[in-house]
Amino acid sequence: MNWHEYVSKTGRLPEWPYEVNYGKENVIESDVLVVGGGVAGCRAAIEARKQGATVAVMDRGFSKHSGNGGAGVDHWHGAVTNPCSKVTPEMYSEVAMICSGGYTNGSARYIIGKEGWDTLLELEEWGMQIRDLDDEFKDTMFRDEETKLLFAYDVENKHCLRVYGHNVKPIVDAEMRRLGCEVYDRVCVTSLLTEGGKQGARVIGATGVNDRTGEFYIFKAKAVVVSTGVTGRLWYFAPELINDATMYNLNQTAAGHTIAWNAGAQLVMMEQNSARPLSGMGYAPYSTGNTDNTYQGVPAVDNEGKLIKYENSHGELIDEEHDIFAAADPDKFVIGHGINLSMVNGKEYSVTNMDRHVGEKIRKGEYKLPLYNDWTLLPPKHRRLVFGMMLSQEGKCRVPIYYNLTKWGFDPDKDMLQYPVDTPEGYALGAAWVSSRSHNPPNWGGMGVGGILSDWRLQATTPGLFAAGGNTLFGSGCHGEAQATGRYCGRQAAKFAKDHPAVEPDAEQIRKEKERCYAPVTREQQGDVGWKEMNYALARLMQDYCGFEVKTDTTLEMGIRRLNDLRDTEGERTYASNPHELVRLLEVFSLIDLGKLIMESCLARKASSDLLGFKRLDYPEVDPPEWDCFVSVWQENGEVHSKKLSKRYYLEAPYADNLEENYRRYAELDGKEGK
Ligand SMILES: Cc1cc2nc3c(=O)[nH]c(=O)nc-3n(C[C@H](O)[C@H](O)[C@H](O)COP(=O)(O)OP(=O)(O)OC[C@H]3O[C@@H](n4cnc5c(N)ncnc54)[C@H](O)[C@@H]3O)c2cc1C
């Protein structure tokens, strides 16, 4: 029964169905605590448990389906040691550094390259299909006949796999629970606990609030993994709409970034801003025609059926279908797409895409709008590989696009899928599948891939804190990468827990946190501002003072003041009618801190950067040599600090100057041979 049916039938609003106990304390002790039970978090929990640690997992949602990865996976990146791959972990890491001009996580990419395939093989053992077992795609260029693996993006180098991952999340969730990890669903993290309650000290646990009962959770742990993913709620209005229509999960606020920042950990690349067409004002991903990502290779035609060709990195139009799935240069490879990598310097390693001159050609009348995907131009097996296999594996496509289109009678054997009608220049990479560019205000930004600064153990600068998965760990990001870094972190956290005794948290730190969390339901004067209004106000402040196009010292400083004001004025007038609203409010307060962290990072970099997608109106010089570095930011006793850091810090002292030696030194292989 839905809300409307209930109200019509009973004539009243439903009562809160759970017993509410605001402030009631639950104390949980474990060797390892995982904050965020997404795919990375589940893998961290599984691995830590396998190493003999006791494990608690806190998740904001229901870990069986929570997180961006809860929707399923169709592309598995970074499986570079699979038997068909011509790419090595060294190539994967080094090329990622080249493509992004060094603004990525070189050590994490190497670790992913070393372990991504093994991580996938474990999934196969647990029941996820990773091969074309029914020989449906036999004798196509996408398949290796011996292993039955299917490849995407680059059919020559064969390192990105097409997988049948619609059920990936229930599978890792079940394995985590089977091994005896204690899972605390619907608990939102509010802070990390640190030794002596000090910023920058060892991390020894976390606090959280349950969004059904309102109870308070105190997790005590010897080591903590954070893997809370990314957020879509910072720049955009109407989070409930935006998160449905784009790629984000409403429960996600990048809380791991914020709790780490408040605990005194260093973060990097937080100034990176993307003008991503994910404002929620476009169409649902993949519901319209496009040639990108899952739809790569599907032919586009204009309104008169005229074919629009794909183009390679040399700017040559492609005639052979095979060449759509290959690098233009035989000595290069396509590194992949959607792996949180700025490709500013990576043209030769990029995916092929629609003729980049299509906009001019539309203006000249050579092509007539609207455009369409004409599936009938594909061989039947290739058509089925995209519309059947791929679309049905990614959760946000499986039901809303694949099932619905099919149910409504769409048949790729004879029907075409229309593109949004956009400005001619709007038909650029990615324009269509998330929405068209012209549907999005130009100054609205989105979070880049900044996150917690990590060492070779993927440990933060605060001991005992490990970062895994998309975005929490800086400079990494896709599904396979998240699972691989989660698995690696689990191993590291278990080892840390073995080597370090438990420390009792500081009672004053807990008391203050509790007081802060329950203020909206305990203050004497009834509040009149709800969480959605707070979220809208925050979005407007981010749009104005930390927009994609316009940033100056003055506007950023004003923005930080405005965020403080928002918290200290309207924030003090907030109300919550039930634990759900209380937790949504706590999320907004967390987002306010995240906004400040981002603005502080933007202030710290006194230059613009194409590589980072970072524009300063008052420092227009682009990528000057003195700013060719990371800028890390952190807090100490509430004061903000920043410093420059070499982008190749992971190959400089105290580390060895080569990837493999560092991996062997720190990976905790325990006698197992690294590949
Ligand atoms: C629709 C869709 C399709 C995608 N398809 C692909 C694909 O085919 N291939 C690919 O490589 N990538 C894909 N991605 C990206 C991929 O899913 C992400 O990179 C990956 O899920 C990141 O994993 P993660 O565990 O780090 O984060 P998530 O999977 O997002 O998990 C984060 C977890 O943290 C929890 N959490 C968040 N906030 C809190 C809090 N305050 N307190 C407690 N817990 C919290 C959440 O509930 C969630 O369980 C896709 C993403 C989407 C949205």
CSV table of N, CA, C and O in Angstrom, one decimal, residues 228-295:
chain,number,residue,atom,x,y,z
A,228,THR,N,32.1,5.6,2.3
A,228,THR,CA,30.8,6.1,2.3
A,228,THR,C,30.4,6.7,0.9
A,228,THR,O,29.3,7.3,0.8
A,229,GLY,N,31.3,6.6,-0.1
A,229,GLY,CA,31.0,7.0,-1.4
A,229,GLY,C,30.9,8.5,-1.6
A,229,GLY,O,31.5,9.3,-0.8
A,230,VAL,N,30.1,8.9,-2.6
A,230,VAL,CA,30.1,10.3,-3.1
A,230,VAL,C,28.7,10.9,-2.8
A,230,VAL,O,27.8,10.2,-2.3
A,231,THR,N,28.5,12.2,-3.1
A,231,THR,CA,27.2,12.8,-2.8
A,231,THR,C,26.7,13.6,-4.0
A,231,THR,O,27.5,14.1,-4.8
A,232,GLY,N,25.4,13.7,-4.1
A,232,GLY,CA,24.8,14.5,-5.2
A,232,GLY,C,24.0,15.6,-4.5
A,232,GLY,O,23.2,16.3,-5.2
A,233,ARG,N,24.2,15.8,-3.2
A,233,ARG,CA,23.2,16.8,-2.5
A,233,ARG,C,23.8,18.1,-2.2
A,233,ARG,O,23.2,18.9,-1.5
A,234,LEU,N,25.0,18.4,-2.7
A,234,LEU,CA,25.7,19.6,-2.3
A,234,LEU,C,25.3,20.8,-3.2
A,234,LEU,O,25.2,21.9,-2.7
A,235,TRP,N,25.3,20.7,-4.5
A,235,TRP,CA,25.0,21.8,-5.4
A,235,TRP,C,23.6,21.9,-5.9
A,235,TRP,O,23.2,22.8,-6.5
A,236,TYR,N,22.9,20.8,-5.7
A,236,TYR,CA,21.6,20.7,-6.5
A,236,TYR,C,20.4,20.8,-5.6
A,236,TYR,O,20.4,20.3,-4.5
A,237,PHE,N,19.4,21.5,-6.1
A,237,PHE,CA,18.1,21.6,-5.3
A,237,PHE,C,17.4,20.3,-5.4
A,237,PHE,O,17.8,19.4,-6.1
A,238,ALA,N,16.4,20.2,-4.6
A,238,ALA,CA,15.5,19.0,-4.6
A,238,ALA,C,16.2,17.7,-4.6
A,238,ALA,O,16.1,17.0,-5.6
A,239,PRO,N,16.9,17.4,-3.5
A,239,PRO,CA,17.7,16.2,-3.6
A,239,PRO,C,17.0,14.9,-3.9
A,239,PRO,O,17.5,14.0,-4.5
A,240,GLU,N,15.7,14.9,-3.5
A,240,GLU,CA,15.0,13.7,-3.7
A,240,GLU,C,14.7,13.4,-5.2
A,240,GLU,O,14.7,12.3,-5.7
A,241,LEU,N,14.6,14.5,-6.0
A,241,LEU,CA,14.4,14.4,-7.4
A,241,LEU,C,15.7,14.1,-8.1
A,241,LEU,O,15.9,13.2,-8.9
A,242,ILE,N,16.7,14.9,-7.7
A,242,ILE,CA,18.0,14.9,-8.4
A,242,ILE,C,18.6,13.5,-8.2
A,242,ILE,O,19.2,12.9,-9.1
A,243,ASN,N,18.5,12.9,-7.0
A,243,ASN,CA,19.1,11.6,-6.8
A,243,ASN,C,18.4,10.5,-7.5
A,243,ASN,O,19.0,9.5,-7.9
A,244,ASP,N,17.1,10.7,-7.8
A,244,ASP,CA,16.4,9.7,-8.5
A,244,ASP,C,16.8,9.7,-10.0
A,244,ASP,O,17.0,8.7,-10.7
A,245,ALA,N,16.9,11.0,-10.5
A,245,ALA,CA,17.0,11.1,-11.9
A,245,ALA,C,18.5,11.0,-12.4
A,245,ALA,O,18.8,11.1,-13.5
A,246,THR,N,19.4,11.0,-11.4
A,246,THR,CA,20.8,10.9,-11.8
A,246,THR,C,21.4,9.6,-11.4
A,246,THR,O,20.8,8.6,-11.4
A,247,MET,N,22.6,9.7,-10.9
A,247,MET,CA,23.3,8.5,-10.5
A,247,MET,C,23.6,8.4,-9.0
A,247,MET,O,24.4,7.6,-8.6
A,248,TYR,N,23.0,9.3,-8.3
A,248,TYR,CA,23.3,9.3,-6.9
A,248,TYR,C,22.3,8.7,-6.0
A,248,TYR,O,21.1,8.5,-6.3
A,249,ASN,N,22.8,8.3,-4.8
A,249,ASN,CA,21.9,7.7,-3.8
A,249,ASN,C,21.6,8.8,-2.8
A,249,ASN,O,22.5,9.4,-2.2
A,250,LEU,N,20.3,9.0,-2.5
A,250,LEU,CA,19.9,10.1,-1.6
A,250,LEU,C,20.5,10.0,-0.2
A,250,LEU,O,20.8,11.0,0.4
A,251,ASN,N,20.8,8.8,0.2
A,251,ASN,CA,21.3,8.6,1.5
A,251,ASN,C,22.8,9.0,1.6
A,251,ASN,O,23.4,9.0,2.7
A,252,GLN,N,23.4,9.3,0.5
A,252,GLN,CA,24.8,9.6,0.6
A,252,GLN,C,25.2,11.1,0.6
A,252,GLN,O,24.7,11.9,-0.2
A,253,THR,N,26.0,11.4,1.5
A,253,THR,CA,26.4,12.8,1.7
A,253,THR,C,28.0,12.9,1.8
A,253,THR,O,28.5,13.9,2.3
A,254,ALA,N,28.7,11.9,1.2
A,254,ALA,CA,30.1,11.8,1.3
A,254,ALA,C,30.5,12.0,2.8
A,254,ALA,O,31.5,12.8,3.1
A,255,ALA,N,29.8,11.4,3.7
A,255,ALA,CA,30.0,11.6,5.1
A,255,ALA,C,31.4,11.2,5.5
A,255,ALA,O,32.0,11.8,6.5
A,256,GLY,N,32.0,10.2,4.8
A,256,GLY,CA,33.4,9.8,5.2
A,256,GLY,C,34.4,10.9,5.0
A,256,GLY,O,35.3,11.0,5.8
A,257,HIS,N,34.2,11.7,4.0
A,257,HIS,CA,35.1,12.9,3.8
A,257,HIS,C,35.0,13.8,5.0
A,257,HIS,O,36.0,14.3,5.6
A,258,THR,N,33.7,14.0,5.4
A,258,THR,CA,33.5,15.0,6.5
A,258,THR,C,34.0,14.6,7.8
A,258,THR,O,34.6,15.3,8.6
A,259,ILE,N,33.7,13.3,8.2
A,259,ILE,CA,34.1,12.8,9.5
A,259,ILE,C,35.6,12.7,9.5
A,259,ILE,O,36.2,13.0,10.6
A,260,ALA,N,36.3,12.4,8.4
A,260,ALA,CA,37.7,12.4,8.4
A,260,ALA,C,38.3,13.8,8.6
A,260,ALA,O,39.3,14.0,9.3
A,261,TRP,N,37.7,14.7,7.9
A,261,TRP,CA,38.1,16.1,8.0
A,261,TRP,C,38.0,16.6,9.4
A,261,TRP,O,38.9,17.2,10.0
A,262,ASN,N,36.9,16.3,10.0
A,262,ASN,CA,36.7,16.8,11.4
A,262,ASN,C,37.6,16.0,12.4
A,262,ASN,O,37.8,16.5,13.5
A,263,ALA,N,38.0,14.8,12.0
A,263,ALA,CA,39.0,14.1,12.9
A,263,ALA,C,40.4,14.5,12.7
A,263,ALA,O,41.3,14.0,13.4
A,264,GLY,N,40.6,15.4,11.7
A,264,GLY,CA,42.0,15.9,11.5
A,264,GLY,C,42.8,15.2,10.4
A,264,GLY,O,44.0,15.5,10.3
A,265,ALA,N,42.2,14.4,9.6
A,265,ALA,CA,42.9,13.7,8.5
A,265,ALA,C,43.1,14.7,7.4
A,265,ALA,O,42.4,15.7,7.2
A,266,GLN,N,44.2,14.4,6.6
A,266,GLN,CA,44.4,15.3,5.4
A,266,GLN,C,43.6,14.8,4.2
A,266,GLN,O,43.5,13.6,4.0
A,267,LEU,N,43.1,15.7,3.4
A,267,LEU,CA,42.4,15.4,2.2
A,267,LEU,C,43.0,16.1,1.0
A,267,LEU,O,43.6,17.2,1.2
A,268,VAL,N,43.0,15.5,-0.1
A,268,VAL,CA,43.5,16.2,-1.3
A,268,VAL,C,42.5,16.2,-2.5
A,268,VAL,O,41.6,15.4,-2.5
A,269,MET,N,42.8,17.1,-3.4
A,269,MET,CA,42.0,17.2,-4.6
A,269,MET,C,40.6,17.7,-4.3
A,269,MET,O,39.7,17.5,-5.2
A,270,MET,N,40.3,18.2,-3.1
A,270,MET,CA,38.9,18.5,-2.8
A,270,MET,C,38.5,19.8,-3.5
A,270,MET,O,37.3,20.1,-3.6
A,271,GLU,N,39.4,20.5,-4.1
A,271,GLU,CA,39.1,21.7,-4.9
A,271,GLU,C,38.6,21.3,-6.3
A,271,GLU,O,38.1,22.1,-7.1
A,272,GLN,N,38.8,20.0,-6.7
A,272,GLN,CA,38.4,19.6,-8.0
A,272,GLN,C,36.9,19.7,-8.1
A,272,GLN,O,36.2,19.2,-7.3
A,273,ASN,N,36.5,20.3,-9.2
A,273,ASN,CA,35.1,20.6,-9.4
A,273,ASN,C,34.7,20.0,-10.7
A,273,ASN,O,35.4,20.2,-11.7
A,274,SER,N,33.5,19.4,-10.8
A,274,SER,CA,33.2,19.0,-12.2
A,274,SER,C,31.9,19.7,-12.6
A,274,SER,O,30.9,19.8,-11.8
A,275,ALA,N,31.8,20.1,-13.8
A,275,ALA,CA,30.6,20.7,-14.4
A,275,ALA,C,29.8,19.5,-14.9
A,275,ALA,O,29.7,19.4,-16.1
A,276,ARG,N,29.4,18.7,-14.1
A,276,ARG,CA,28.8,17.4,-14.6
A,276,ARG,C,27.3,17.6,-14.9
A,276,ARG,O,26.6,18.3,-14.1
A,277,PRO,N,26.8,17.1,-15.9
A,277,PRO,CA,25.4,17.3,-16.3
A,277,PRO,C,24.5,16.4,-15.4
A,277,PRO,O,23.8,15.6,-15.9
A,278,LEU,N,24.7,16.4,-14.1
A,278,LEU,CA,24.0,15.5,-13.3
A,278,LEU,C,23.1,16.3,-12.3
A,278,LEU,O,22.9,16.0,-11.2
A,279,SER,N,22.5,17.4,-12.8
A,279,SER,CA,21.7,18.2,-11.9
A,279,SER,C,20.3,17.6,-11.7
A,279,SER,O,19.6,18.1,-10.9
A,280,GLY,N,20.0,16.6,-12.4
A,280,GLY,CA,18.7,16.0,-12.2
A,280,GLY,C,17.6,16.6,-13.1
A,280,GLY,O,16.5,16.3,-13.0
A,281,MET,N,18.1,17.5,-13.9
A,281,MET,CA,17.1,18.2,-14.7
A,281,MET,C,17.0,17.6,-16.1
A,281,MET,O,16.4,18.1,-17.0
A,282,GLY,N,17.8,16.6,-16.3
A,282,GLY,CA,17.8,15.9,-17.6
A,282,GLY,C,16.9,14.6,-17.6
A,282,GLY,O,16.1,14.5,-16.7
A,283,TYR,N,17.2,13.7,-18.5
A,283,TYR,CA,16.5,12.5,-18.5
A,283,TYR,C,17.2,11.4,-17.7
A,283,TYR,O,18.4,11.6,-17.3
A,284,ALA,N,16.5,10.4,-17.3
A,284,ALA,CA,17.1,9.3,-16.6
A,284,ALA,C,18.2,8.7,-17.5
A,284,ALA,O,18.1,8.6,-18.7
A,285,PRO,N,19.4,8.4,-16.8
A,285,PRO,CA,20.5,7.8,-17.6
A,285,PRO,C,20.0,6.6,-18.5
A,285,PRO,O,19.3,5.8,-18.1
A,286,TYR,N,20.5,6.7,-19.7
A,286,TYR,CA,20.3,5.6,-20.7
A,286,TYR,C,18.8,5.5,-21.2
A,286,TYR,O,18.5,4.7,-22.0
A,287,SER,N,18.0,6.4,-20.8
A,287,SER,CA,16.6,6.4,-21.3
A,287,SER,C,16.5,7.0,-22.6
A,287,SER,O,15.4,6.9,-23.3
A,288,THR,N,17.5,7.8,-23.0
A,288,THR,CA,17.5,8.4,-24.3
A,288,THR,C,18.7,7.9,-25.2
A,288,THR,O,19.6,7.3,-24.6
A,289,GLY,N,18.7,8.2,-26.4
A,289,GLY,CA,19.7,7.7,-27.3
A,289,GLY,C,21.1,8.3,-26.9
A,289,GLY,O,21.1,9.4,-26.4
A,290,ASN,N,22.1,7.6,-27.1
A,290,ASN,CA,23.5,8.1,-26.9
A,290,ASN,C,24.5,7.1,-27.4
A,290,ASN,O,24.1,6.0,-27.8
A,291,THR,N,25.8,7.5,-27.4
A,291,THR,CA,26.8,6.6,-27.9
A,291,THR,C,27.9,6.4,-26.9
A,291,THR,O,29.0,6.0,-27.2
A,292,ASP,N,27.5,6.6,-25.6
A,292,ASP,CA,28.5,6.6,-24.6
A,292,ASP,C,28.3,5.5,-23.6
A,292,ASP,O,27.2,5.0,-23.4
A,293,ASN,N,29.5,5.1,-23.0
A,293,ASN,CA,29.5,4.1,-21.9
A,293,ASN,C,28.8,2.8,-22.3
A,293,ASN,O,29.2,2.2,-23.2
A,294,THR,N,27.7,2.5,-21.6
A,294,THR,CA,27.0,1.2,-22.0
A,294,THR,C,26.6,1.2,-23.4
A,294,THR,O,26.6,0.2,-24.1
A,295,TYR,N,26.3,2.4,-24.0
A,295,TYR,CA,25.8,2.5,-25.4
A,295,TYR,C,26.9,2.6,-26.4
A,295,TYR,O,26.6,2.9,-27.6
